[in-house]
Coordinates of C-alpha atoms in Angstrom, one line a residue:
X23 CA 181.0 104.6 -73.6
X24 CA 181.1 106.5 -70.0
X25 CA 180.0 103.4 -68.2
X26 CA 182.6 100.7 -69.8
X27 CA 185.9 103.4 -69.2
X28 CA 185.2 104.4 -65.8
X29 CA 182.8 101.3 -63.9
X30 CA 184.0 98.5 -62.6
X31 CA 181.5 95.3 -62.4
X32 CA 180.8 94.1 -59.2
X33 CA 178.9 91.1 -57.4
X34 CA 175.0 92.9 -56.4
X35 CA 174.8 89.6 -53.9
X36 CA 177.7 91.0 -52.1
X37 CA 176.6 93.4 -49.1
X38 CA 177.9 96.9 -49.6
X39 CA 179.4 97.0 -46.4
X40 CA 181.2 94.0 -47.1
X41 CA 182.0 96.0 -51.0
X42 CA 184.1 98.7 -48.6
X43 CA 187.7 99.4 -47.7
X44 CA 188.7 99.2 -44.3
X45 CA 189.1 103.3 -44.7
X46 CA 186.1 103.8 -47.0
X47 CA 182.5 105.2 -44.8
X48 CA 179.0 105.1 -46.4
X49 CA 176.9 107.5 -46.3
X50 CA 173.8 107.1 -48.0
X51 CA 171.6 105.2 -50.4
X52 CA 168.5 105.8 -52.7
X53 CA 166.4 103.3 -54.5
X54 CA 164.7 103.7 -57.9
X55 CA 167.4 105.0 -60.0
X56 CA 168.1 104.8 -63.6
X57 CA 171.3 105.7 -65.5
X58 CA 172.1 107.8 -68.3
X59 CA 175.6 106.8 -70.6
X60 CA 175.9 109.8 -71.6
X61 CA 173.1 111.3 -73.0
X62 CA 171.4 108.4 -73.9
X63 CA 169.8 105.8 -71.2
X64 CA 171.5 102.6 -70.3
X65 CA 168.7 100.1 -71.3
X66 CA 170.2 97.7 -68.7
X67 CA 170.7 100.0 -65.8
X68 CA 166.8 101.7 -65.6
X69 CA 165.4 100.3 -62.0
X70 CA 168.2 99.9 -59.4
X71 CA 169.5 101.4 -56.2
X72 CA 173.0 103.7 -56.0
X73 CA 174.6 104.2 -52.8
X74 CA 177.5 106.8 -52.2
X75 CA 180.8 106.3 -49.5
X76 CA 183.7 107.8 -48.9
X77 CA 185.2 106.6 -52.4
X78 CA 183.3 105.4 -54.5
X79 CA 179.6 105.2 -56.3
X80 CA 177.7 101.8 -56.5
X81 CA 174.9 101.0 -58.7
X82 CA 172.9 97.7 -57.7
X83 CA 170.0 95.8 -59.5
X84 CA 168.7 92.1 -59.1
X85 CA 170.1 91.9 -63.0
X86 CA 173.8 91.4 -62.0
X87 CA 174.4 94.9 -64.4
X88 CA 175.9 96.2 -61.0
X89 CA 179.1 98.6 -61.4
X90 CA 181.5 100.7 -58.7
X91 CA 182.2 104.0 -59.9
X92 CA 185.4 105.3 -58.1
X93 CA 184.5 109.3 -57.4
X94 CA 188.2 110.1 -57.8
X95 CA 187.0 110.4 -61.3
X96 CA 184.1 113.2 -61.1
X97 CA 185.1 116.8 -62.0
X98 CA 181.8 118.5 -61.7
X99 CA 178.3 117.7 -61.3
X100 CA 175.4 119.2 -62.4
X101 CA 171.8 118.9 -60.5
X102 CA 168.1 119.1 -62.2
X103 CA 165.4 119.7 -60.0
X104 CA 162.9 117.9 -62.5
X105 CA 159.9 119.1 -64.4
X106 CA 156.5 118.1 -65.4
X107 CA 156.9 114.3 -66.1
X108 CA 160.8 115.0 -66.7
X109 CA 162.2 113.2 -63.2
X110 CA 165.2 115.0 -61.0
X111 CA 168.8 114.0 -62.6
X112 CA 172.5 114.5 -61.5
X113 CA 174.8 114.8 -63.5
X114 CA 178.4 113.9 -63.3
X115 CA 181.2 114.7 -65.5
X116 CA 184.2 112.5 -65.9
X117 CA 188.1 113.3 -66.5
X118 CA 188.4 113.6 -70.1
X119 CA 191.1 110.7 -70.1
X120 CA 190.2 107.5 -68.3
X121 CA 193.1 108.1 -65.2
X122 CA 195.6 104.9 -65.1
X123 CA 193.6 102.4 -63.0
X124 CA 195.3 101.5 -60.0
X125 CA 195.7 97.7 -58.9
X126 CA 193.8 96.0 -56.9
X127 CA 196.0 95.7 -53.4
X128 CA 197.4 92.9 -52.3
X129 CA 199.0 91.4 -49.5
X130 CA 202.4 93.0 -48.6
X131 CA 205.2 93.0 -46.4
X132 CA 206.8 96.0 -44.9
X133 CA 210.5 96.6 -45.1
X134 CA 210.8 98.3 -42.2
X135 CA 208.3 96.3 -39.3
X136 CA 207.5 92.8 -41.1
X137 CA 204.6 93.4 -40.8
X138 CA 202.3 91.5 -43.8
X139 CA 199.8 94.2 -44.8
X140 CA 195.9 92.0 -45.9
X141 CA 194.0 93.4 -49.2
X142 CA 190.7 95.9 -48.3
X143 CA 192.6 98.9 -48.3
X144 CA 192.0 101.6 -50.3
X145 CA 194.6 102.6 -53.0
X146 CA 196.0 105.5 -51.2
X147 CA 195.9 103.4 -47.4
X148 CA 197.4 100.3 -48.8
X149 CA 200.7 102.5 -49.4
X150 CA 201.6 102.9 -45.9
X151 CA 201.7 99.8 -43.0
X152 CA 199.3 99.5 -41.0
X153 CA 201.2 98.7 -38.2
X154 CA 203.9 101.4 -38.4
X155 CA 202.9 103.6 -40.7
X156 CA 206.2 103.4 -43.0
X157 CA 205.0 103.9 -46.5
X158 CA 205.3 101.2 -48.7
X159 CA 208.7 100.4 -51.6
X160 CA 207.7 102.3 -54.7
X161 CA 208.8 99.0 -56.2
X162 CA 205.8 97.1 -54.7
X163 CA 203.5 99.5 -56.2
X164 CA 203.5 98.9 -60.1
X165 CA 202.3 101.7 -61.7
X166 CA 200.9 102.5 -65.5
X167 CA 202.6 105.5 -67.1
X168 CA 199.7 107.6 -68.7
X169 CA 200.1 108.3 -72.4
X170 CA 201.1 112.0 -73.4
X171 CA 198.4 113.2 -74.6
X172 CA 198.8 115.1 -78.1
X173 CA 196.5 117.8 -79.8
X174 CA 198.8 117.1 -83.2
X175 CA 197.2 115.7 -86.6
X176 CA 198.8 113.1 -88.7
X177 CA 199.1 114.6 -92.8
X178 CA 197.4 110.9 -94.7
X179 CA 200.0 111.7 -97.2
X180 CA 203.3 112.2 -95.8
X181 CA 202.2 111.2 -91.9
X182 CA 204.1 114.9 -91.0
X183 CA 202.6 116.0 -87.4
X184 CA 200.5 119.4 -88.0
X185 CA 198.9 121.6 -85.8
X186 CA 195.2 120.8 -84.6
X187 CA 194.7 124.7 -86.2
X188 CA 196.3 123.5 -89.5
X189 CA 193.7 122.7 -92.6
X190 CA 196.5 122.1 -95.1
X191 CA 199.8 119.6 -94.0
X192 CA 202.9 122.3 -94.1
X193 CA 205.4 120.2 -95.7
X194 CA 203.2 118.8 -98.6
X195 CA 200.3 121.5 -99.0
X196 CA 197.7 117.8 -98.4
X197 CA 194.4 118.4 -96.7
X198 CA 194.4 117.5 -93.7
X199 CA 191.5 115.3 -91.8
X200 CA 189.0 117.5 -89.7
X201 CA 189.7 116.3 -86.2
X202 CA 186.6 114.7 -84.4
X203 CA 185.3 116.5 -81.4
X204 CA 186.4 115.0 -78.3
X205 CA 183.8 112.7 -76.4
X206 CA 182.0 114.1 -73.7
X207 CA 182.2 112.0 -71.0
X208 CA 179.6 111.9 -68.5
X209 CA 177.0 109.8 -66.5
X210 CA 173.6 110.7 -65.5
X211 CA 171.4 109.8 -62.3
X212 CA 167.9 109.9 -63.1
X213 CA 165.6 109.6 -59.3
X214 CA 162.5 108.3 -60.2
X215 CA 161.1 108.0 -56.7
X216 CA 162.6 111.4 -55.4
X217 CA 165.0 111.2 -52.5
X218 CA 167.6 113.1 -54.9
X219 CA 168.2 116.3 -52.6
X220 CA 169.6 114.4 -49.6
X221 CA 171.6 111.7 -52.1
X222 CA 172.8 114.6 -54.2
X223 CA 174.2 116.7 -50.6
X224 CA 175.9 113.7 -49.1
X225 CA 177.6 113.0 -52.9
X226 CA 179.1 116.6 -52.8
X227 CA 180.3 116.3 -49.4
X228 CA 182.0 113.1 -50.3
X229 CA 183.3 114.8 -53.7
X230 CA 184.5 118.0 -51.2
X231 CA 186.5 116.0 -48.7
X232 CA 188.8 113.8 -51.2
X233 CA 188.9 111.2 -48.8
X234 CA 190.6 108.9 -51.6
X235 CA 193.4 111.4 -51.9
X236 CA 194.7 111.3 -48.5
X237 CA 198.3 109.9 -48.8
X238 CA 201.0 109.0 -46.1
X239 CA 201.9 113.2 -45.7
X240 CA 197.9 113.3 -44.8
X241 CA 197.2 109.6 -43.4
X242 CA 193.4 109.3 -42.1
X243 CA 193.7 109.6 -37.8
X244 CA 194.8 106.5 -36.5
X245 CA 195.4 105.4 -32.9
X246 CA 197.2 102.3 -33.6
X247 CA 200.7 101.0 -34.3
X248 CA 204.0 103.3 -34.0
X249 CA 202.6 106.1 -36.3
X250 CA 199.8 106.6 -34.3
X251 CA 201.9 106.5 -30.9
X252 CA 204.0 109.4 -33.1
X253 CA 200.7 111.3 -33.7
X254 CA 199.4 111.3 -30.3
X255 CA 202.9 112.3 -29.1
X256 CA 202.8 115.4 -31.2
X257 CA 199.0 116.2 -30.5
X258 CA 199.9 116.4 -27.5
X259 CA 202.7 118.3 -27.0
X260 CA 201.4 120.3 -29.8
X261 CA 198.4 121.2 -26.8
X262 CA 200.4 121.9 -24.2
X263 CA 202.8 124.4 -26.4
X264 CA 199.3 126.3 -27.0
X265 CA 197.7 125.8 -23.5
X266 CA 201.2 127.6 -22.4
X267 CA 201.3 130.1 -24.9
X268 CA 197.6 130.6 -23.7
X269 CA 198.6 131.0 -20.0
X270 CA 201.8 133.3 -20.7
X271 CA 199.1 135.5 -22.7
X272 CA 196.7 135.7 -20.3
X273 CA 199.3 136.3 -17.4
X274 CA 200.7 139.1 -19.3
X275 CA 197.4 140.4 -19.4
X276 CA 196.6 140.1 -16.0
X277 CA 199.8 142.0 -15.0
X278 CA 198.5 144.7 -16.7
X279 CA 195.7 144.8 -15.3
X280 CA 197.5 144.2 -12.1
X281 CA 199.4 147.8 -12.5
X282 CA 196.4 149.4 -13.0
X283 CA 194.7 148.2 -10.2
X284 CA 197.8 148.8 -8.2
X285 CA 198.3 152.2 -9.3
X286 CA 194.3 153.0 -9.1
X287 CA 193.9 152.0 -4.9
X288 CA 197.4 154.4 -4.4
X289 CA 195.9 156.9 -5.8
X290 CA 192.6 156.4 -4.0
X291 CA 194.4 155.5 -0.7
X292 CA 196.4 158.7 -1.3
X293 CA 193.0 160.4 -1.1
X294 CA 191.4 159.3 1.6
X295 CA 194.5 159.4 4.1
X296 CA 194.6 163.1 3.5
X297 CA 191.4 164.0 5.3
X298 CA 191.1 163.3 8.8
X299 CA 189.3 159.8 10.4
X300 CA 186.2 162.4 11.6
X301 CA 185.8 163.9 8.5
X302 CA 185.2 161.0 6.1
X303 CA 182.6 159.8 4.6
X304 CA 180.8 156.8 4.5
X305 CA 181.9 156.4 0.8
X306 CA 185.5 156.8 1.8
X307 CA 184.8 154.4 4.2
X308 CA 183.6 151.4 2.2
X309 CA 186.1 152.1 -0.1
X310 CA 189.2 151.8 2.1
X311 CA 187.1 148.7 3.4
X312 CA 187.0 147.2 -0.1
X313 CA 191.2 147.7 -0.7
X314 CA 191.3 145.9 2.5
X315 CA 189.6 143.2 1.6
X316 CA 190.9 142.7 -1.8
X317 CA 194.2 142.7 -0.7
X318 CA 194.9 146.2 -2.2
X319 CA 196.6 148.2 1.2
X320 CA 199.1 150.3 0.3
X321 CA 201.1 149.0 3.4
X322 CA 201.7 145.6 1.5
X323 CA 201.7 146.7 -1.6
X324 CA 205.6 146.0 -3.4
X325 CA 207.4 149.3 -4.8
X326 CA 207.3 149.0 -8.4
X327 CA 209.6 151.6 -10.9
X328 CA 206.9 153.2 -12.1
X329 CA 205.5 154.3 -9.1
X330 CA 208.6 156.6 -7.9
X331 CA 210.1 159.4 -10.1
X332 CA 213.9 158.4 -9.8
X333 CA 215.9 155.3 -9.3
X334 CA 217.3 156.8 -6.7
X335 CA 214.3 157.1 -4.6
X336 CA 213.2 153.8 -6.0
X337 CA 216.0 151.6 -4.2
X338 CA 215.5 153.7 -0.9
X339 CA 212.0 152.6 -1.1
X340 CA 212.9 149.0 -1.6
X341 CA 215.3 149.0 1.1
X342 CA 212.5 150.1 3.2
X343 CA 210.5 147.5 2.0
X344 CA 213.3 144.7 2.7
X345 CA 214.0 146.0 6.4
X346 CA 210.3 144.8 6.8
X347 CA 210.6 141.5 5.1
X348 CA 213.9 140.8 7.3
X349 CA 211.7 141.8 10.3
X350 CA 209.8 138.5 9.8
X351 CA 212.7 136.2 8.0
X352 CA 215.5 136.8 10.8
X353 CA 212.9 137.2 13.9
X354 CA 214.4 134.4 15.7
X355 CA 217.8 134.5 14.0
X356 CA 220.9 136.5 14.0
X357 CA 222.4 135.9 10.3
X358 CA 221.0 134.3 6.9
X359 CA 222.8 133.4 3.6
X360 CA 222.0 136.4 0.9
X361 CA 220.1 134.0 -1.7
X362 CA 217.7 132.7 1.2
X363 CA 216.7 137.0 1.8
X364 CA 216.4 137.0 -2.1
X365 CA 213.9 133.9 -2.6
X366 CA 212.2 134.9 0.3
X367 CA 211.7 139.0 -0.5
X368 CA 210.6 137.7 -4.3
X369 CA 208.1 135.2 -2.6
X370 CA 206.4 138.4 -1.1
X371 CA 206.3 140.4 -4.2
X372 CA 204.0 138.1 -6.4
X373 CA 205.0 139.1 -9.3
X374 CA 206.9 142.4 -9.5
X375 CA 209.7 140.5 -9.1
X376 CA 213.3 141.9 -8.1
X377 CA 216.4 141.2 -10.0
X378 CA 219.9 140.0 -8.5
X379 CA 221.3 143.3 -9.9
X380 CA 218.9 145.7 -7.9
X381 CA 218.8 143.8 -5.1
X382 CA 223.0 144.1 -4.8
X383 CA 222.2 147.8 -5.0
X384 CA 219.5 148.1 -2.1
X385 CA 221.8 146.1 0.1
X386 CA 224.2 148.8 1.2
X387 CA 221.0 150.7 2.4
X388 CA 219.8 148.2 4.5
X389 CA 221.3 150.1 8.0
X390 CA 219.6 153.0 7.5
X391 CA 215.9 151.4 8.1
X392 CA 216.7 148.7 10.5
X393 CA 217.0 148.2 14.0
X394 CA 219.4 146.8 15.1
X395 CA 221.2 147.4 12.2
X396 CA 221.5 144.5 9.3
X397 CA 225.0 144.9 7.7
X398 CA 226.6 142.3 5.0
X399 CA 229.2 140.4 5.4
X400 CA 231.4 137.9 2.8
X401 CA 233.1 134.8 4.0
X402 CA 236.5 133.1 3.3
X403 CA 234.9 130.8 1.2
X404 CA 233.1 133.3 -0.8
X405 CA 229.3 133.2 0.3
X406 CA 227.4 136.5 1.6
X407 CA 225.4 136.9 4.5
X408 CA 223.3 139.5 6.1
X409 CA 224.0 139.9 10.2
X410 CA 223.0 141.3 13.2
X411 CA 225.6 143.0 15.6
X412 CA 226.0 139.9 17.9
X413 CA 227.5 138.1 14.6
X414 CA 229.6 140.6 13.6
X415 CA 233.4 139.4 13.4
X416 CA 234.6 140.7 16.7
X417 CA 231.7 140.2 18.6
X418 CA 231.9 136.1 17.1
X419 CA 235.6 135.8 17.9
X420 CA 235.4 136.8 21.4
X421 CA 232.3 134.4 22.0
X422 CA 234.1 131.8 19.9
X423 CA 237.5 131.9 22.1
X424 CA 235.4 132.1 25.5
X425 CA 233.0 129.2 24.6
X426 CA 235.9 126.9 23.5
X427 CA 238.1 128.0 26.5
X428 CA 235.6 127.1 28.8
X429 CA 234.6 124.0 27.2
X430 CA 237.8 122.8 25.3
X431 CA 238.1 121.3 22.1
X432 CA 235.0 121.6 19.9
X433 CA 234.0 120.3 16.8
X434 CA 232.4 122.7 13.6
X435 CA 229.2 120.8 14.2
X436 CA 229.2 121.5 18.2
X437 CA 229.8 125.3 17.8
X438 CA 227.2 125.6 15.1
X439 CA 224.5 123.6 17.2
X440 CA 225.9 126.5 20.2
X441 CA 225.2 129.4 18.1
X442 CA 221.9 127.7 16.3
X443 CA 223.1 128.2 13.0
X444 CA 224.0 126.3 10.1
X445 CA 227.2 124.2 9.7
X446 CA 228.4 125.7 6.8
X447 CA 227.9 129.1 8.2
X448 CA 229.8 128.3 10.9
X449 CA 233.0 126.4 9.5
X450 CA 233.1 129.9 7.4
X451 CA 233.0 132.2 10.3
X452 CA 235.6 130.0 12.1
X453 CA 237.9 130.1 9.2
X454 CA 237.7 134.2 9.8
X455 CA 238.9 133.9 13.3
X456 CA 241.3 131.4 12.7
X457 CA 243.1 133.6 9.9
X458 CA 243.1 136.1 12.8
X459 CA 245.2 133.6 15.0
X460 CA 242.4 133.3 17.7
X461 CA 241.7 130.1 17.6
X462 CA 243.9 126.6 15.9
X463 CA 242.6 123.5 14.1
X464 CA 243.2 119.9 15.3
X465 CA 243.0 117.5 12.4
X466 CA 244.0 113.8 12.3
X467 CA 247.7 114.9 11.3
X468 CA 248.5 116.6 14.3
X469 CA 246.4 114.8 17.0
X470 CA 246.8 116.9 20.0
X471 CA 244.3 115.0 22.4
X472 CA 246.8 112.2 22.1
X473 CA 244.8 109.4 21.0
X474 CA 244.8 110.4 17.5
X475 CA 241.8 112.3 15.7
X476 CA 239.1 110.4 13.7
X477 CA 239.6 110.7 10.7
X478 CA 238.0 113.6 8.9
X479 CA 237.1 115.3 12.2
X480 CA 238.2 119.0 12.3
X481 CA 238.5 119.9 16.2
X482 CA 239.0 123.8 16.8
X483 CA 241.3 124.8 20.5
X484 CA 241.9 128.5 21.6
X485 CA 245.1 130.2 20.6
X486 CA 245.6 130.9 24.3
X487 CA 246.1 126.6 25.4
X488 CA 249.5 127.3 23.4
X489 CA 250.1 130.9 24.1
X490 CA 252.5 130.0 27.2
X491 CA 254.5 127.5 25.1
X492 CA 258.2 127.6 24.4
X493 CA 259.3 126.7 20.6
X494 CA 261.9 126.0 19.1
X495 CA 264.3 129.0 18.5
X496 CA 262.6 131.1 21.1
X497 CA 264.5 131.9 24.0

């Protein structure tokens, strides 16, 4: 009997809700069904109410012959619209052998947390801890091995194991027994007051989604406890990975489209500078108004490769474009360190960005297209500048020896506040001039001011205070 292998008996004063894991949703009810064992009807199961969740089937009548069906069990189902007098059925098929029945959960303790783990789980949730989402000891779990299931028949004579195909035993020649047909295991749903389209919909979707199946590799979403800190940890970075996949896509995109449109108002700005101011047309005219305002003049546009026909022309064309960003980066000053003119020249581009490689190569161009002239120039200590005339080497000595001759001793700091520059800047440039012999240090070991040096304070005198000195071994 389909009822006895696969029900359960349950309490019909119980609540359903109250009937339900903590994991387990309902979804609907329907009143005024009868059931079929089979293909026979259940004499004590004809006027009751089933209701359908997440996991399971109940059946509940004021005759205590309730019974939970878990749906882990259907296979397929069947639907009968009904005819005549004949009511609409639903039929569900069973697993052919009753599936080891799992036990009822108890209360646990995880391994890993402590944490004691209550009953009203389902099967598949009350593996895992609630609290940290470690899966429970295999050990806690008692299982029931299923039987093998075997297709061989027994020979009455010498009990020799023959084919189901067999008629005759092969070792004795006996007749063998004709095996019975297996039992076809189902249960029907009769709906004697109708409802059975919108019961029978919610039951597939509940057979579709599995939601008794879900293990600890597929947990249910859960917001609590250290797996569900875990989960919304990798949700999250899981959005932000796409979000910037997203962006890089869509900026690639838009730098293609940026070419284009680049490439598109040269060409028309090509156009229209070629006939004179008198001669154009109001067409021309709101065209070149529209670059203007879109920020598409061909004055401020950056060179790009693809816009010249040889490198060579290419870094001429940059360097052209750099004199004009130096205009505006050195207005008010005489020399700059070579990664400020870099960051700076790349902040003006957008986009089409220059590489440290190209922009070494544009460098040596630079005199050509500026005035005064912006040569480069490496320190002692190894860092690269870009400089006017006025800080040239020669013209920086001769300041350098005049201002300290005039004023005496100074200090790095002094002479850089003098020539508005940086510090650093200046201790390299002074180290220049000093390997030339124009000027000499005075540090705390050699205290020429007589009342000793503080200590870490670097004081720079012109070579020409000791020029009229007498040493040792000169005559």
């Amino acid at each position: 009997m389909a009822l006895k292998r696969y029900t359960k008996s349950i309490d019909s004063t119980i609540p359903i809700p109250a009937l339900l894991y903590t994991d387990e949703r309902f979804f609907s009810s329907q009143n005024g069904v009868g059931i079929y064992d089979g293909q026979q009807k259940s004499p004590s199961h004809q006027s009751g109410t089933v209701h359908v969740s997440s996991h399971r089937l109940f059946f509940m009548d004021n005759r205590h012959n309730s019974f939970a069906l878990d749906l882990s069990y259907v296979v397929q189902t069947e639907y009968y619209a009904g005819l005549f007098t004949s009511s609409a059925k639903v039929t569900l098929h069973l697993a052919s052998q009753t599936l080891p029945g799992a036990p009822e959960p108890e209360v646990w303790e995880c391994h890993v947390c402590g944490n004691r783990n209550p009953p009203g789980t389902s099967p598949a949730a009350s593996r895992v801890c609630t609290l940290c989402g470690v899966r429970r000891e295999s050990s806690s779990t008692p299982s029931t091995p299923a039987p093998a299931a075997s297709d061989a028949v027994a020979c009455p004579a010498c009990t020799y194991l023959n084919s189901s195909s067999n008629t005759t035993c092969e070792i004795c020649t006996a007749e063998l027994p004709v095996p019975l047909a297996p039992e076809i295991s189902l249960i029907k749903l009769s709906f004697r007051k109708g409802g059975d389209k919108a019961f029978y919909s919610n039951l597939k979707s509940c057979l579709k989604t599995k939601a008794w199946g879900l293990t600890v590799d597929d947990p249910l979403p859960s917001g609590s406890g250290i797996n569900g800190i875990l989960q919304s940890v990798a949700t999250s970075n899981q959005g932000q990975e796409t979000n910037m996949k997203d962006a890089l896509q869509d900026l690639e995109a838009l730098m293609l489209k940026a070419k284009d449109m680049v490439r598109l108002a040269a060409d028309l700005n090509e156009r229209l500078t070629t006939s004179t101011a008198a001669n154009q047309p109001e067409e021309a005219t709101f065209i070149m108004s529209s670059l203007s305002q879109l920020g598409l003049q061909m004055d401020n546009a950056p060179v790009t490769l693809d816009m010249m026909q040889d490198e060579r022309e290419w870094i001429n064309q940059l360097a052209k474009e750099l004199a004009g960003v130096l205009q505006t980066i050195m207005k008010d000053r005489g020399i700059i360190a070579l990664d400020e003119v870099w960051g700076g020249w790349n902040r003006a581009r957008g986009v089409a960005l220059i590489p440290p490689a190209t922009f070494l190569q544009v460098l040596p161009h630079l005199p050509v297209y500026t005035t005064p002239t912006i040569q480069t120039r490496q320190l002692h200590s190894g860092l690269t500048v870009l400089h006017t005339p006025p800080y040239s080497h020669a013209a920086f000595s001769a300041r350098l020896v005049g201002f300290l001759s005039l004023n005496g001793p100074q200090t790095s700091a002094e002479i850089a506040q003098e020539e508005e520059i940086t510090v650093g800047l200046a201790e390299g440039m002074i180290g220049a001039v000093e390997a030339d012999g124009q000027v000499c240090r005075d540090d705390e070991a050699s205290a020429l001011n007589g009342r000793g040096n503080a200590v870490g304070v670097i004081r720079w005198w012109p070579w020409t205070e000791f020029d009229s000195y007498n040493y040792d071994g000169q005559e």
